[in-house]
Coordinates of C-alpha atoms in Angstrom, one line a residue:
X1 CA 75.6 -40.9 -143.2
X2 CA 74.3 -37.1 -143.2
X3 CA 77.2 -34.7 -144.0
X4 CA 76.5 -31.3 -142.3
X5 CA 77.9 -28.7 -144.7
X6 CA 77.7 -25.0 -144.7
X7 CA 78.0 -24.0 -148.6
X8 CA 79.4 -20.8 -148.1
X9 CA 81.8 -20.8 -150.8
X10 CA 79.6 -21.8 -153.3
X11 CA 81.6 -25.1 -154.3
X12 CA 80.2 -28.3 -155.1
X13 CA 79.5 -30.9 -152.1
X14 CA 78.7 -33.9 -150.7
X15 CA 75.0 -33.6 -148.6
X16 CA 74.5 -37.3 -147.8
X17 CA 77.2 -40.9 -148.2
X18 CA 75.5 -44.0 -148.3
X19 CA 76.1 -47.8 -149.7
X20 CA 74.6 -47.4 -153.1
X21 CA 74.1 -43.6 -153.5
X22 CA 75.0 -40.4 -152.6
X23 CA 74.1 -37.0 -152.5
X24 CA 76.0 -33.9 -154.3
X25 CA 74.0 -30.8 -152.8
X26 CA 71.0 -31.9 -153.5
X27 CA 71.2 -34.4 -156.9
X28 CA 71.2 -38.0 -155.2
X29 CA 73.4 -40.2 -157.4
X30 CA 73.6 -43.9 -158.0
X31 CA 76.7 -44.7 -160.4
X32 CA 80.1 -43.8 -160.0
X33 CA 81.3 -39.9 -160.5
X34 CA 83.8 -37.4 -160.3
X35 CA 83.4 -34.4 -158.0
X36 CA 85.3 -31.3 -158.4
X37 CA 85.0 -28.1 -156.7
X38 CA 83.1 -26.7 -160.0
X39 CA 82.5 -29.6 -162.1
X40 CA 80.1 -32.6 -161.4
X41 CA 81.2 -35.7 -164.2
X42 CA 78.6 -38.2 -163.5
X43 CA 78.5 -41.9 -165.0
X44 CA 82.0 -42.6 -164.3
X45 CA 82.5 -46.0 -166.0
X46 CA 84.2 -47.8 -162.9
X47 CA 82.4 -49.4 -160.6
X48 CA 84.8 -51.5 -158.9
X49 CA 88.7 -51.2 -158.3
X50 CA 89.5 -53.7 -161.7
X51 CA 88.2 -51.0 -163.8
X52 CA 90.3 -48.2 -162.4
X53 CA 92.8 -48.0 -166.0
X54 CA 94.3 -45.3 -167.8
X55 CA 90.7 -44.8 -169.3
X56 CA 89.7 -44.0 -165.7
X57 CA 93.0 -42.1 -164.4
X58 CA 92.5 -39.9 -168.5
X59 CA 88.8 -38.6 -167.2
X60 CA 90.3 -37.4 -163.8
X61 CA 93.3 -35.6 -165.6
X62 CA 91.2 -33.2 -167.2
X63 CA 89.7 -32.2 -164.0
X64 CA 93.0 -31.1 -163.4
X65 CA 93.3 -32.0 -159.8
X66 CA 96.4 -31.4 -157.5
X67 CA 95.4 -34.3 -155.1
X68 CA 92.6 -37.4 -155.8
X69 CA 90.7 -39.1 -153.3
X70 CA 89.9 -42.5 -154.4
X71 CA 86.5 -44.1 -152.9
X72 CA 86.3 -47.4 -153.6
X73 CA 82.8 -48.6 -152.2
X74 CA 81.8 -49.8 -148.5
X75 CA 85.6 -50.9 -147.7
X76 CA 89.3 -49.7 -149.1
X77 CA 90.8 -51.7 -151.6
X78 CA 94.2 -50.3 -153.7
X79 CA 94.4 -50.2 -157.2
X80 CA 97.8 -51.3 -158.9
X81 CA 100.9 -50.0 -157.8
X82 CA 101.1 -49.0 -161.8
X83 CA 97.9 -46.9 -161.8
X84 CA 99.0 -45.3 -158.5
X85 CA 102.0 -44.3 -160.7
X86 CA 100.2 -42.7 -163.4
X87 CA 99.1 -40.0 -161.4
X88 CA 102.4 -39.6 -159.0
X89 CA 104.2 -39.6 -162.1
X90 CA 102.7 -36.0 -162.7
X91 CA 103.2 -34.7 -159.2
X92 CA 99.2 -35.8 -158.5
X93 CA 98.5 -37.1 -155.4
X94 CA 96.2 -40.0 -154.6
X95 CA 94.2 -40.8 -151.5
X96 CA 92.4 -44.5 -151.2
X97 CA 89.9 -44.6 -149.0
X98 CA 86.5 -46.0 -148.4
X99 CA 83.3 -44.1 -149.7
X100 CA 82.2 -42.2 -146.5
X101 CA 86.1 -41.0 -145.9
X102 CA 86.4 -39.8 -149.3
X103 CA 83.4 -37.9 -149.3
X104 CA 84.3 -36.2 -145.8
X105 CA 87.7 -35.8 -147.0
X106 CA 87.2 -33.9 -150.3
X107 CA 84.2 -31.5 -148.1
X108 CA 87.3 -30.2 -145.6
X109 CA 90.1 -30.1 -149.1
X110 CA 87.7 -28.5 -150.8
X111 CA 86.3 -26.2 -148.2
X112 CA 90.3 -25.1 -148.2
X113 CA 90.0 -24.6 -151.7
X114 CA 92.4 -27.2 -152.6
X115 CA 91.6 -28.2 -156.3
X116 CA 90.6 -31.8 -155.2
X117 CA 89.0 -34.8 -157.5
X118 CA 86.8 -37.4 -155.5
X119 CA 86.4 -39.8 -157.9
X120 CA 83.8 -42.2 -156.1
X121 CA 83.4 -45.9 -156.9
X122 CA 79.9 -47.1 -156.9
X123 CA 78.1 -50.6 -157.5
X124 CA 76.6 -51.2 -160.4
X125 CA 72.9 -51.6 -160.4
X126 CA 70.5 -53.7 -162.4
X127 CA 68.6 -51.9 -164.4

């Protein structure tokens, strides 16, 4: 799916969502990330919703988000009600949804300039 964006604010994007990769203004990428408005962290180490710990939810904290949209691949599927937790618990909010919503979700948040973390799940691929 081709996201039509007009970068006038200068922030970080998403160009293109597809089933294995996507595209963050113009880098195509092909493991799991997180997307800030400023910060790219790419090689995410979760590539499916098991591996969505408080290893996962620490490298989203320092991104210092207000709200986190949660792609997890081609369909939605929730992590643990405790993992949910970890971010209400500091007055985070969290968003599940599947990899296409995510990625037009945080373009409108972040176009707002809401300090929103897409933290997308992609599959692992042999290498």
């Amino acid at each position: 799916m081709q996201l039509h964006h007009e970068r006038t604010e200068g922030f970080l994007f998403f160009r293109r969502c597809a089933e294995t990769e996507v595209t963050i203004v113009d880098r195509v990428l092909t493991r799991s990330f997180l997307l800030a408005p400023d910060r790219l962290v790419e090689d995410w180490p979760v590539v499916d919703i098991n591996g969505f710990d408080e290893e996962a939810i620490a490298a989203i904290l320092a991104l210092e988000p207000e709200v986190v949209l949660l792609g997890t691949g081609v369909r939605q599927i929730f992590p643990s009600h405790a993992t949910r937790a970890a971010l209400l618990r500091r007055g985070i909010g969290i968003e599940v949804m599947d990899n296409a919503a995510a990625c037009r979700t945080y373009n409108l948040l972040a176009d707002e300039g809401r300090r929103v973390v897409a933290a997308i799940m992609l599959p692992a691929t042999a290498g």
